[in-house]
Amino acid sequence: MPATVLVVGGAGFIGSHTCVELLQHGYEVVVVDDLSNSSPHSLERVAKIADTAVPVLYVMDIRDRSALSEVFRAHPIEAVIHFAAKKAVGESVGMPVEYYDNNVGGTTALVSAMREHGVRRLVFSSSCSVYGNAVKVPLTERDPVAPTNPYASSKWLCEQILTDVCRRVPGMNVLNLRYFNPVGAHPSGLLGEDPRGVPVNLMPYMSRVAHGRLARLRVFGDDYPTVDGTGVRDYVHVMDVAEGHRVALQHLDDEAGMRTFNLGTGVGSSVLQLIAAFEDATGRRIPYDVTDRRPGDVAALVADPTAVNRAWNWSTSRDLAAMCRDAWHFQSRNLAGYAD
Ligand code: UFG
Protein backbone atom coordinates (compact mmCIF):
# COMPACT_ATOMS: atom_id res chain seq x y z
CA MET A 1 0.00 0.00 0.00
CA PRO A 2 1.44 3.41 -0.90
CA ALA A 3 1.63 5.88 1.98
CA THR A 4 -1.23 8.37 2.07
CA VAL A 5 -0.34 12.01 2.63
CA LEU A 6 -2.90 14.66 3.49
CA VAL A 7 -1.95 17.87 1.69
CA VAL A 8 -3.76 20.79 3.30
CA GLY A 9 -3.83 23.69 0.87
CA GLY A 10 -2.94 21.23 -1.90
CA ALA A 11 -4.71 23.15 -4.70
CA GLY A 12 -2.56 26.22 -4.12
CA PHE A 13 0.73 27.26 -5.62
CA ILE A 14 3.26 25.27 -3.59
CA GLY A 15 0.72 22.62 -2.61
CA SER A 16 -0.13 21.66 -6.19
CA HIS A 17 3.53 21.36 -7.21
CA THR A 18 4.14 19.21 -4.16
CA CYS A 19 1.20 16.97 -5.11
CA VAL A 20 2.89 16.32 -8.48
CA GLU A 21 6.15 15.44 -6.76
CA LEU A 22 4.42 13.08 -4.30
CA LEU A 23 2.29 11.35 -6.93
CA GLN A 24 5.34 10.87 -9.15
CA HIS A 25 7.05 9.15 -6.23
CA GLY A 26 4.22 6.75 -5.53
CA TYR A 27 2.43 8.47 -2.67
CA GLU A 28 -1.34 8.51 -2.38
CA VAL A 29 -2.50 12.13 -2.04
CA VAL A 30 -5.62 13.52 -0.38
CA VAL A 31 -6.19 17.26 -0.68
CA VAL A 32 -8.07 19.64 1.59
CA ASP A 33 -8.44 23.20 0.33
CA ASP A 34 -10.98 26.00 0.84
CA LEU A 35 -10.19 27.34 -2.67
CA SER A 36 -10.08 30.88 -1.25
CA ASN A 37 -6.93 31.61 -3.26
CA SER A 38 -6.70 28.57 -5.52
CA SER A 39 -8.54 26.67 -8.23
CA PRO A 40 -9.69 23.05 -8.35
CA HIS A 41 -8.41 23.00 -11.95
CA SER A 42 -4.87 22.96 -10.59
CA LEU A 43 -5.48 19.37 -9.45
CA GLU A 44 -6.61 18.33 -12.94
CA ARG A 45 -3.28 19.70 -14.19
CA VAL A 46 -1.47 17.84 -11.39
CA ALA A 47 -3.06 14.59 -12.55
CA LYS A 48 -2.16 15.28 -16.16
CA ILE A 49 1.51 15.89 -15.35
CA ALA A 50 1.80 12.94 -12.96
CA ASP A 51 -0.32 10.70 -15.22
CA THR A 52 -2.55 9.62 -12.37
CA ALA A 53 -6.16 10.05 -11.32
CA VAL A 54 -7.13 13.49 -10.00
CA PRO A 55 -6.40 13.51 -6.25
CA VAL A 56 -9.42 13.43 -3.93
CA LEU A 57 -10.29 17.02 -2.98
CA TYR A 58 -12.28 18.11 0.06
CA VAL A 59 -13.37 21.73 -0.35
CA MET A 60 -13.57 22.94 3.23
CA ASP A 61 -12.12 25.19 5.88
CA ILE A 62 -9.92 23.20 8.26
CA ARG A 63 -11.42 25.14 11.16
CA ASP A 64 -14.56 23.09 10.52
CA ARG A 65 -13.50 20.42 13.00
CA SER A 66 -16.18 17.83 12.31
CA ALA A 67 -15.57 18.00 8.53
CA LEU A 68 -11.84 17.65 9.12
CA SER A 69 -12.38 14.64 11.37
CA GLU A 70 -14.36 13.00 8.59
CA VAL A 71 -11.35 13.31 6.26
CA PHE A 72 -9.09 11.59 8.80
CA ARG A 73 -11.70 8.89 9.27
CA ALA A 74 -12.03 8.28 5.54
CA HIS A 75 -8.33 7.81 4.69
CA PRO A 76 -5.35 5.99 6.22
CA ILE A 77 -3.36 9.21 6.56
CA GLU A 78 0.27 8.64 7.57
CA ALA A 79 1.58 12.19 7.30
CA VAL A 80 0.26 15.69 6.82
CA ILE A 81 1.74 18.63 4.91
CA HIS A 82 0.15 21.90 5.99
CA PHE A 83 0.35 24.65 3.36
CA ALA A 84 -2.99 26.35 3.95
CA ALA A 85 -2.63 29.97 5.03
CA LYS A 86 -3.27 33.53 4.08
CA LYS A 87 0.11 34.84 2.96
CA ALA A 88 0.11 38.47 1.87
CA VAL A 89 2.34 40.61 4.05
CA GLY A 90 0.74 43.96 3.15
CA GLU A 91 -2.81 42.63 3.46
CA SER A 92 -2.04 41.13 6.88
CA VAL A 93 -1.21 44.57 8.29
CA GLY A 94 -4.73 45.71 7.41
CA MET A 95 -6.56 42.57 8.58
CA PRO A 96 -4.64 41.08 11.52
CA VAL A 97 -7.59 39.29 13.12
CA GLU A 98 -8.39 37.40 9.91
CA TYR A 99 -4.73 36.37 9.60
CA TYR A 100 -4.48 35.04 13.16
CA ASP A 101 -7.86 33.40 12.95
CA ASN A 102 -7.11 31.66 9.67
CA ASN A 103 -3.44 30.78 10.08
CA VAL A 104 -3.26 30.04 13.81
CA GLY A 105 -6.83 28.75 14.19
CA GLY A 106 -6.37 26.52 11.14
CA THR A 107 -3.17 25.05 12.55
CA THR A 108 -4.62 24.30 16.01
CA ALA A 109 -7.67 22.66 14.42
CA LEU A 110 -5.43 20.53 12.22
CA VAL A 111 -3.17 19.48 15.08
CA SER A 112 -6.23 18.60 17.21
CA ALA A 113 -7.55 16.37 14.44
CA MET A 114 -4.13 14.73 14.02
CA ARG A 115 -3.97 14.02 17.74
CA GLU A 116 -7.50 12.67 17.80
CA HIS A 117 -6.76 10.31 14.92
CA GLY A 118 -3.28 9.27 16.01
CA VAL A 119 -1.43 10.93 13.14
CA ARG A 120 1.96 12.10 14.41
CA ARG A 121 3.89 13.29 11.37
CA LEU A 122 3.63 16.83 10.05
CA VAL A 123 5.53 19.05 7.64
CA PHE A 124 4.64 22.66 8.36
CA SER A 125 4.98 25.66 6.02
CA SER A 126 6.59 28.48 7.88
CA SER A 127 8.23 31.52 6.41
CA CYS A 128 11.50 33.42 6.34
CA SER A 129 9.44 36.44 7.33
CA VAL A 130 9.62 35.24 10.97
CA TYR A 131 13.22 36.55 11.03
CA GLY A 132 11.95 40.11 10.52
CA ASN A 133 14.55 42.86 10.16
CA ALA A 134 17.59 40.63 9.90
CA VAL A 135 20.72 42.14 11.40
CA LYS A 136 22.79 40.16 8.91
CA VAL A 137 22.20 37.76 6.05
CA PRO A 138 22.42 34.88 5.30
CA LEU A 139 20.22 33.66 8.14
CA THR A 140 20.67 30.40 9.99
CA GLU A 141 17.86 28.70 11.89
CA ARG A 142 19.55 29.80 15.13
CA ASP A 143 19.24 33.51 14.32
CA PRO A 144 16.68 35.41 16.39
CA VAL A 145 13.14 35.81 15.12
CA ALA A 146 11.34 39.17 15.18
CA PRO A 147 8.23 39.22 12.99
CA THR A 148 7.31 42.66 11.62
CA ASN A 149 3.77 42.01 10.40
CA PRO A 150 0.74 39.88 11.36
CA TYR A 151 1.41 37.31 8.62
CA ALA A 152 4.90 36.66 9.97
CA SER A 153 3.65 36.73 13.58
CA SER A 154 0.97 34.17 12.73
CA LYS A 155 3.64 31.80 11.35
CA TRP A 156 5.84 32.33 14.42
CA LEU A 157 2.89 31.60 16.72
CA CYS A 158 2.23 28.37 14.83
CA GLU A 159 5.88 27.40 15.26
CA GLN A 160 5.61 27.93 19.02
CA ILE A 161 2.37 25.96 19.22
CA LEU A 162 3.94 23.07 17.31
CA THR A 163 7.02 23.16 19.56
CA ASP A 164 4.77 22.86 22.62
CA VAL A 165 2.68 20.10 21.05
CA CYS A 166 5.83 18.10 20.24
CA ARG A 167 6.95 18.40 23.87
CA ARG A 168 3.58 17.18 25.08
CA VAL A 169 2.53 14.51 22.57
CA PRO A 170 4.79 11.45 22.53
CA GLY A 171 5.90 10.45 19.05
CA MET A 172 4.85 13.73 17.42
CA ASN A 173 7.40 14.65 14.74
CA VAL A 174 7.24 18.01 12.98
CA LEU A 175 9.50 19.36 10.28
CA ASN A 176 9.07 23.11 10.27
CA LEU A 177 10.22 24.56 6.95
CA ARG A 178 10.90 28.28 6.73
CA TYR A 179 10.54 29.00 3.04
CA PHE A 180 12.21 31.97 1.55
CA ASN A 181 10.42 33.27 -1.59
CA PRO A 182 8.98 30.47 -3.73
CA VAL A 183 8.49 31.49 -7.38
CA GLY A 184 8.55 29.87 -10.84
CA ALA A 185 6.29 27.11 -12.13
CA HIS A 186 6.28 23.54 -13.38
CA PRO A 187 8.39 23.50 -16.59
CA SER A 188 5.46 21.99 -18.53
CA GLY A 189 3.67 25.34 -18.34
CA LEU A 190 0.61 23.51 -17.01
CA LEU A 191 1.01 24.39 -13.35
CA GLY A 192 2.00 27.70 -11.83
CA GLU A 193 1.06 30.56 -9.58
CA ASP A 194 -2.45 31.78 -10.23
CA PRO A 195 -3.56 34.02 -7.37
CA ARG A 196 -7.08 35.37 -7.38
CA GLY A 197 -7.45 39.03 -8.33
CA VAL A 198 -4.46 41.31 -8.64
CA PRO A 199 -1.31 39.51 -7.39
CA VAL A 200 0.43 40.94 -4.35
CA ASN A 201 3.73 39.13 -4.81
CA LEU A 202 6.49 40.35 -7.07
CA MET A 203 6.90 37.47 -9.56
CA PRO A 204 3.22 36.92 -10.44
CA TYR A 205 2.70 40.69 -10.65
CA MET A 206 5.70 41.06 -12.94
CA SER A 207 4.51 38.18 -15.16
CA ARG A 208 1.22 39.97 -15.67
CA VAL A 209 2.98 43.23 -16.51
CA ALA A 210 5.12 41.35 -19.05
CA HIS A 211 1.96 40.02 -20.54
CA GLY A 212 0.24 43.40 -20.65
CA ARG A 213 -2.55 42.46 -18.24
CA LEU A 214 -1.17 44.99 -15.77
CA ALA A 215 0.37 48.26 -16.95
CA ARG A 216 3.41 48.88 -14.76
CA LEU A 217 5.21 47.31 -11.84
CA ARG A 218 5.60 49.29 -8.64
CA VAL A 219 8.96 48.86 -6.94
CA PHE A 220 8.26 49.30 -3.24
CA GLY A 221 11.10 51.52 -2.06
CA ASP A 222 14.65 52.09 -3.26
CA ASP A 223 16.08 53.44 -0.02
CA TYR A 224 16.83 50.15 1.76
CA PRO A 225 20.42 49.44 2.83
CA THR A 226 20.90 46.91 0.02
CA VAL A 227 22.95 46.61 -3.16
CA ASP A 228 20.70 49.00 -5.14
CA GLY A 229 18.29 50.20 -2.46
CA THR A 230 15.50 47.76 -3.35
CA GLY A 231 14.39 44.80 -1.21
CA VAL A 232 16.54 41.67 -1.37
CA ARG A 233 14.98 38.21 -1.17
CA ASP A 234 16.11 34.62 -1.63
CA TYR A 235 13.91 33.44 -4.52
CA VAL A 236 13.61 29.67 -4.65
CA HIS A 237 12.11 27.63 -7.50
CA VAL A 238 8.76 26.08 -6.53
CA MET A 239 9.99 22.77 -8.03
CA ASP A 240 12.83 22.79 -5.51
CA VAL A 241 10.37 23.59 -2.72
CA ALA A 242 8.12 20.72 -3.85
CA GLU A 243 11.09 18.34 -4.02
CA GLY A 244 12.12 19.56 -0.56
CA HIS A 245 8.77 18.43 0.84
CA ARG A 246 9.09 14.99 -0.64
CA VAL A 247 12.57 14.68 0.85
CA ALA A 248 11.24 16.07 4.17
CA LEU A 249 8.70 13.24 4.35
CA GLN A 250 11.57 10.75 4.10
CA HIS A 251 13.33 12.49 7.00
CA LEU A 252 10.38 13.05 9.33
CA ASP A 253 11.43 10.17 11.55
CA ASP A 254 15.16 10.96 11.66
CA GLU A 255 14.70 12.60 15.05
CA ALA A 256 11.82 13.00 17.46
CA GLY A 257 10.03 16.30 18.04
CA MET A 258 10.16 19.63 16.27
CA ARG A 259 12.96 20.54 13.88
CA THR A 260 13.28 23.75 11.89
CA PHE A 261 15.00 24.18 8.53
CA ASN A 262 15.42 27.07 6.12
CA LEU A 263 14.33 26.30 2.57
CA GLY A 264 16.16 28.74 0.34
CA THR A 265 19.06 28.88 -2.11
CA GLY A 266 21.49 31.10 -0.22
CA VAL A 267 21.46 33.61 -3.09
CA GLY A 268 19.84 37.02 -2.57
CA SER A 269 18.40 39.11 -5.42
CA SER A 270 17.09 42.67 -5.29
CA VAL A 271 13.84 43.71 -6.95
CA LEU A 272 15.81 45.40 -9.73
CA GLN A 273 18.00 42.32 -10.18
CA LEU A 274 14.90 40.14 -10.47
CA ILE A 275 13.43 42.51 -13.05
CA ALA A 276 16.68 42.32 -15.07
CA ALA A 277 16.79 38.51 -14.81
CA PHE A 278 13.15 38.30 -15.93
CA GLU A 279 13.79 40.59 -18.90
CA ASP A 280 16.84 38.50 -19.90
CA ALA A 281 15.01 35.19 -19.56
CA THR A 282 11.86 36.25 -21.39
CA GLY A 283 12.86 39.03 -23.79
CA ARG A 284 10.00 41.13 -22.36
CA ARG A 285 10.41 44.66 -21.01
CA ILE A 286 9.06 45.42 -17.55
CA PRO A 287 8.06 49.08 -17.15
CA TYR A 288 8.17 50.14 -13.51
CA ASP A 289 7.92 53.07 -11.11
CA VAL A 290 9.59 53.35 -7.75
CA THR A 291 7.04 54.07 -5.01
CA ASP A 292 7.05 54.19 -1.21
CA ARG A 293 8.04 51.19 0.87
CA ARG A 294 5.26 48.66 1.51
CA PRO A 295 4.18 48.46 5.18
CA GLY A 296 5.61 45.44 6.97
CA ASP A 297 8.45 44.87 4.45
CA VAL A 298 12.08 44.38 5.44
CA ALA A 299 15.33 45.10 3.62
CA ALA A 300 16.85 41.66 3.08
CA LEU A 301 16.08 38.00 3.76
CA VAL A 302 18.51 35.38 2.49
CA ALA A 303 18.83 31.79 3.71
CA ASP A 304 21.86 29.97 4.93
CA PRO A 305 20.79 26.54 3.63
CA THR A 306 23.67 24.62 5.25
CA ALA A 307 21.54 22.82 7.85
CA VAL A 308 19.15 21.24 5.37
CA ASN A 309 21.98 20.44 2.96
CA ARG A 310 23.74 18.48 5.71
CA ALA A 311 20.71 16.85 7.32
CA TRP A 312 19.16 15.58 4.11
CA ASN A 313 22.18 15.56 1.80
CA TRP A 314 19.98 17.64 -0.50
CA SER A 315 20.05 21.15 -1.94
CA THR A 316 18.06 23.32 -4.31
CA SER A 317 19.27 23.10 -7.91
CA ARG A 318 17.36 25.62 -10.05
CA ASP A 319 18.64 29.17 -10.70
CA LEU A 320 16.97 32.57 -11.12
CA ALA A 321 16.87 32.25 -14.93
CA ALA A 322 14.88 28.99 -14.63
CA MET A 323 12.52 30.60 -12.10
CA CYS A 324 11.81 33.51 -14.47
CA ARG A 325 11.57 31.34 -17.59
CA ASP A 326 9.16 28.88 -15.98
CA ALA A 327 6.99 31.60 -14.39
CA TRP A 328 6.70 33.27 -17.77
CA HIS A 329 6.04 30.00 -19.60
CA PHE A 330 3.05 29.35 -17.32
CA GLN A 331 1.77 32.91 -17.59
CA SER A 332 2.06 33.06 -21.39
CA ARG A 333 0.35 29.67 -21.84
CA ASN A 334 -2.44 30.46 -19.39
CA LEU A 335 -3.52 33.97 -20.14
CA ALA A 336 -6.35 33.88 -17.63
CA GLY A 337 -4.68 31.37 -15.31
CA TYR A 338 -6.51 28.10 -14.71
CA ALA A 339 -9.71 29.70 -15.99
CA ASP A 340 -8.40 28.98 -19.50
N1 UFG B 1 7.72 44.01 -4.34
C1 UFG B 1 7.68 45.09 -5.18
N2 UFG B 1 6.56 45.26 -5.95
C2 UFG B 1 5.50 44.41 -5.93
C3 UFG B 1 5.56 43.30 -5.04
C4 UFG B 1 6.68 43.13 -4.25
O1 UFG B 1 8.62 45.89 -5.24
O2 UFG B 1 4.52 44.64 -6.65
C5 UFG B 1 8.93 43.77 -3.53
C6 UFG B 1 8.70 43.71 -2.03
O3 UFG B 1 8.76 45.00 -1.47
C7 UFG B 1 9.83 42.78 -1.59
C8 UFG B 1 10.01 41.84 -2.77
O4 UFG B 1 9.43 42.50 -3.88
O5 UFG B 1 11.03 43.52 -1.44
C9 UFG B 1 9.31 40.51 -2.59
O6 UFG B 1 7.95 40.73 -2.23
P1 UFG B 1 6.85 39.58 -2.33
O7 UFG B 1 5.54 40.21 -2.03
O8 UFG B 1 6.99 38.84 -3.61
O9 UFG B 1 7.25 38.55 -1.18
P2 UFG B 1 7.61 38.85 0.37
O10 UFG B 1 9.08 38.99 0.48
O11 UFG B 1 6.73 39.89 0.92
O12 UFG B 1 7.32 37.43 1.02
C10 UFG B 1 6.03 37.03 1.34
C11 UFG B 1 6.15 36.10 2.53
C12 UFG B 1 6.84 34.84 2.18
C13 UFG B 1 6.22 34.24 0.99
C14 UFG B 1 6.21 35.24 -0.13
C15 UFG B 1 5.51 34.69 -1.34
O13 UFG B 1 6.87 36.71 3.56
O14 UFG B 1 6.71 33.92 3.24
O15 UFG B 1 5.48 36.39 0.27
O16 UFG B 1 4.20 34.38 -1.00
F1 UFG B 1 6.96 33.17 0.60
XYZ file of C-alpha atoms and ligand atoms in Angstrom:
376
model
C 0.000 0.000 0.000
C 1.440 3.413 -0.902
C 1.628 5.881 1.982
C -1.233 8.367 2.075
C -0.335 12.006 2.635
C -2.902 14.657 3.495
C -1.954 17.872 1.693
C -3.757 20.786 3.300
C -3.825 23.690 0.865
C -2.939 21.231 -1.904
C -4.709 23.145 -4.696
C -2.564 26.225 -4.121
C 0.733 27.260 -5.620
C 3.263 25.271 -3.589
C 0.724 22.625 -2.613
C -0.126 21.658 -6.192
C 3.531 21.365 -7.210
C 4.143 19.210 -4.155
C 1.203 16.972 -5.108
C 2.893 16.321 -8.477
C 6.147 15.443 -6.765
C 4.424 13.085 -4.304
C 2.289 11.347 -6.932
C 5.338 10.869 -9.153
C 7.055 9.154 -6.232
C 4.222 6.749 -5.532
C 2.432 8.472 -2.671
C -1.340 8.509 -2.376
C -2.501 12.126 -2.041
C -5.625 13.518 -0.379
C -6.186 17.260 -0.677
C -8.071 19.641 1.591
C -8.436 23.203 0.333
C -10.979 25.999 0.840
C -10.187 27.343 -2.667
C -10.076 30.883 -1.255
C -6.934 31.609 -3.262
C -6.704 28.566 -5.518
C -8.537 26.674 -8.228
C -9.686 23.046 -8.348
C -8.415 22.998 -11.954
C -4.874 22.958 -10.593
C -5.481 19.371 -9.454
C -6.610 18.326 -12.938
C -3.285 19.700 -14.185
C -1.469 17.844 -11.393
C -3.056 14.588 -12.549
C -2.158 15.284 -16.164
C 1.506 15.891 -15.346
C 1.797 12.945 -12.963
C -0.317 10.704 -15.220
C -2.552 9.618 -12.365
C -6.162 10.053 -11.316
C -7.127 13.493 -9.997
C -6.399 13.514 -6.247
C -9.423 13.429 -3.929
C -10.292 17.022 -2.981
C -12.279 18.112 0.062
C -13.374 21.733 -0.345
C -13.568 22.937 3.227
C -12.124 25.194 5.876
C -9.917 23.205 8.256
C -11.420 25.139 11.159
C -14.562 23.090 10.516
C -13.501 20.418 12.995
C -16.179 17.834 12.307
C -15.574 18.003 8.535
C -11.840 17.648 9.120
C -12.380 14.644 11.373
C -14.361 12.998 8.586
C -11.349 13.306 6.261
C -9.091 11.591 8.799
C -11.698 8.886 9.274
C -12.035 8.276 5.537
C -8.332 7.815 4.686
C -5.351 5.991 6.222
C -3.355 9.209 6.565
C 0.271 8.645 7.574
C 1.584 12.186 7.305
C 0.263 15.693 6.816
C 1.739 18.633 4.912
C 0.147 21.896 5.986
C 0.352 24.645 3.361
C -2.993 26.353 3.950
C -2.627 29.971 5.033
C -3.268 33.531 4.077
C 0.110 34.835 2.962
C 0.114 38.474 1.865
C 2.342 40.612 4.051
C 0.742 43.956 3.152
C -2.806 42.634 3.458
C -2.038 41.134 6.880
C -1.210 44.567 8.287
C -4.735 45.707 7.406
C -6.563 42.574 8.585
C -4.636 41.079 11.524
C -7.593 39.291 13.124
C -8.388 37.399 9.912
C -4.735 36.369 9.597
C -4.477 35.045 13.159
C -7.864 33.400 12.950
C -7.108 31.661 9.672
C -3.439 30.784 10.076
C -3.256 30.044 13.806
C -6.834 28.754 14.186
C -6.367 26.520 11.141
C -3.173 25.047 12.555
C -4.619 24.301 16.006
C -7.668 22.661 14.418
C -5.427 20.525 12.219
C -3.172 19.480 15.083
C -6.227 18.596 17.214
C -7.548 16.368 14.443
C -4.133 14.732 14.018
C -3.972 14.025 17.738
C -7.498 12.668 17.799
C -6.761 10.311 14.918
C -3.282 9.270 16.011
C -1.426 10.929 13.137
C 1.956 12.096 14.408
C 3.892 13.288 11.367
C 3.632 16.832 10.050
C 5.531 19.049 7.636
C 4.642 22.659 8.365
C 4.977 25.661 6.023
C 6.592 28.485 7.879
C 8.227 31.523 6.410
C 11.496 33.416 6.342
C 9.442 36.440 7.331
C 9.620 35.240 10.974
C 13.222 36.552 11.034
C 11.953 40.109 10.522
C 14.553 42.857 10.156
C 17.586 40.630 9.903
C 20.719 42.141 11.399
C 22.795 40.162 8.915
C 22.202 37.762 6.051
C 22.422 34.880 5.295
C 20.220 33.665 8.139
C 20.672 30.404 9.989
C 17.864 28.697 11.894
C 19.548 29.798 15.129
C 19.238 33.509 14.316
C 16.681 35.414 16.392
C 13.141 35.808 15.120
C 11.337 39.165 15.183
C 8.234 39.224 12.985
C 7.314 42.655 11.620
C 3.766 42.008 10.403
C 0.739 39.876 11.365
C 1.410 37.309 8.624
C 4.899 36.658 9.974
C 3.650 36.726 13.579
C 0.975 34.168 12.726
C 3.644 31.804 11.354
C 5.839 32.331 14.424
C 2.887 31.600 16.722
C 2.228 28.370 14.827
C 5.884 27.399 15.260
C 5.615 27.934 19.018
C 2.370 25.964 19.216
C 3.941 23.068 17.313
C 7.019 23.155 19.559
C 4.772 22.857 22.624
C 2.682 20.096 21.050
C 5.833 18.098 20.241
C 6.952 18.404 23.867
C 3.582 17.175 25.084
C 2.532 14.512 22.574
C 4.789 11.451 22.534
C 5.897 10.446 19.046
C 4.848 13.731 17.424
C 7.402 14.646 14.745
C 7.242 18.006 12.983
C 9.497 19.358 10.283
C 9.071 23.107 10.270
C 10.216 24.565 6.946
C 10.902 28.281 6.725
C 10.538 28.996 3.036
C 12.210 31.974 1.552
C 10.421 33.269 -1.595
C 8.978 30.465 -3.732
C 8.490 31.486 -7.384
C 8.551 29.873 -10.841
C 6.295 27.115 -12.129
C 6.280 23.537 -13.379
C 8.392 23.496 -16.587
C 5.460 21.985 -18.532
C 3.666 25.338 -18.340
C 0.607 23.506 -17.005
C 1.009 24.387 -13.352
C 2.004 27.696 -11.831
C 1.060 30.559 -9.575
C -2.454 31.782 -10.226
C -3.558 34.023 -7.367
C -7.083 35.372 -7.385
C -7.453 39.030 -8.327
C -4.456 41.305 -8.641
C -1.310 39.514 -7.392
C 0.432 40.944 -4.350
C 3.734 39.131 -4.808
C 6.491 40.345 -7.075
C 6.899 37.474 -9.560
C 3.217 36.925 -10.441
C 2.697 40.691 -10.648
C 5.702 41.059 -12.942
C 4.513 38.180 -15.156
C 1.224 39.970 -15.672
C 2.977 43.231 -16.510
C 5.117 41.346 -19.050
C 1.962 40.021 -20.542
C 0.239 43.403 -20.648
C -2.550 42.461 -18.237
C -1.169 44.991 -15.770
C 0.365 48.262 -16.954
C 3.413 48.881 -14.763
C 5.208 47.306 -11.841
C 5.603 49.285 -8.645
C 8.961 48.860 -6.940
C 8.256 49.296 -3.236
C 11.099 51.521 -2.065
C 14.652 52.087 -3.258
C 16.078 53.441 -0.020
C 16.832 50.151 1.763
C 20.418 49.442 2.831
C 20.901 46.908 0.019
C 22.955 46.612 -3.158
C 20.704 48.997 -5.144
C 18.294 50.204 -2.462
C 15.502 47.758 -3.346
C 14.385 44.800 -1.208
C 16.545 41.673 -1.368
C 14.983 38.207 -1.173
C 16.105 34.619 -1.631
C 13.912 33.442 -4.525
C 13.608 29.668 -4.654
C 12.106 27.634 -7.496
C 8.757 26.084 -6.530
C 9.990 22.770 -8.030
C 12.834 22.789 -5.508
C 10.371 23.594 -2.724
C 8.123 20.724 -3.849
C 11.093 18.340 -4.016
C 12.121 19.557 -0.563
C 8.769 18.433 0.838
C 9.090 14.987 -0.642
C 12.566 14.680 0.852
C 11.242 16.074 4.166
C 8.704 13.240 4.355
C 11.565 10.753 4.104
C 13.333 12.492 6.997
C 10.384 13.054 9.328
C 11.429 10.172 11.549
C 15.163 10.961 11.664
C 14.702 12.603 15.055
C 11.819 13.004 17.462
C 10.035 16.299 18.042
C 10.160 19.633 16.272
C 12.962 20.537 13.879
C 13.276 23.753 11.891
C 15.005 24.182 8.535
C 15.419 27.068 6.118
C 14.335 26.302 2.567
C 16.163 28.742 0.335
C 19.064 28.879 -2.107
C 21.493 31.097 -0.218
C 21.456 33.614 -3.088
C 19.839 37.021 -2.572
C 18.397 39.111 -5.424
C 17.094 42.670 -5.291
C 13.837 43.706 -6.946
C 15.807 45.403 -9.726
C 18.000 42.319 -10.178
C 14.905 40.138 -10.466
C 13.427 42.506 -13.053
C 16.678 42.320 -15.070
C 16.785 38.509 -14.815
C 13.149 38.303 -15.931
C 13.791 40.593 -18.895
C 16.836 38.500 -19.898
C 15.014 35.189 -19.558
C 11.864 36.247 -21.393
C 12.861 39.027 -23.787
C 10.003 41.128 -22.363
C 10.410 44.663 -21.011
C 9.057 45.415 -17.546
C 8.063 49.082 -17.152
C 8.174 50.144 -13.514
C 7.920 53.073 -11.112
C 9.586 53.347 -7.746
C 7.036 54.074 -5.012
C 7.054 54.192 -1.211
C 8.037 51.187 0.873
C 5.264 48.661 1.511
C 4.177 48.463 5.176
C 5.614 45.443 6.972
C 8.450 44.874 4.447
C 12.078 44.378 5.438
C 15.329 45.103 3.616
C 16.850 41.665 3.085
C 16.077 37.998 3.756
C 18.509 35.376 2.492
C 18.830 31.786 3.714
C 21.858 29.971 4.931
C 20.788 26.539 3.634
C 23.667 24.617 5.251
C 21.543 22.824 7.853
C 19.145 21.236 5.367
C 21.985 20.438 2.960
C 23.736 18.485 5.707
C 20.710 16.852 7.324
C 19.161 15.581 4.106
C 22.178 15.558 1.796
C 19.984 17.641 -0.500
C 20.048 21.149 -1.941
C 18.063 23.324 -4.305
C 19.274 23.101 -7.907
C 17.364 25.622 -10.051
C 18.637 29.167 -10.702
C 16.972 32.571 -11.122
C 16.872 32.251 -14.931
C 14.878 28.992 -14.634
C 12.522 30.603 -12.102
C 11.806 33.513 -14.470
C 11.568 31.343 -17.588
C 9.156 28.883 -15.981
C 6.992 31.598 -14.389
C 6.696 33.271 -17.772
C 6.041 30.002 -19.596
C 3.052 29.349 -17.317
C 1.769 32.908 -17.588
C 2.058 33.061 -21.386
C 0.352 29.667 -21.841
C -2.438 30.459 -19.393
C -3.522 33.973 -20.141
C -6.351 33.883 -17.634
C -4.680 31.373 -15.310
C -6.514 28.100 -14.712
C -9.713 29.695 -15.992
C -8.398 28.984 -19.502
N 7.717 44.010 -4.338
C 7.679 45.088 -5.181
N 6.564 45.257 -5.955
C 5.504 44.412 -5.926
C 5.560 43.302 -5.043
C 6.680 43.133 -4.247
O 8.617 45.886 -5.237
O 4.518 44.637 -6.648
C 8.933 43.772 -3.529
C 8.697 43.715 -2.029
O 8.759 44.998 -1.474
C 9.827 42.783 -1.591
C 10.011 41.841 -2.771
O 9.425 42.497 -3.875
O 11.028 43.516 -1.436
C 9.307 40.505 -2.590
O 7.954 40.726 -2.233
P 6.851 39.577 -2.326
O 5.543 40.209 -2.029
O 6.986 38.842 -3.610
O 7.253 38.546 -1.180
P 7.614 38.846 0.370
O 9.081 38.991 0.483
O 6.733 39.891 0.920
O 7.316 37.430 1.021
C 6.035 37.029 1.338
C 6.146 36.097 2.532
C 6.841 34.836 2.182
C 6.220 34.243 0.989
C 6.205 35.241 -0.128
C 5.514 34.693 -1.336
O 6.866 36.708 3.564
O 6.707 33.921 3.241
O 5.481 36.394 0.272
O 4.200 34.380 -1.000
F 6.958 33.175 0.598
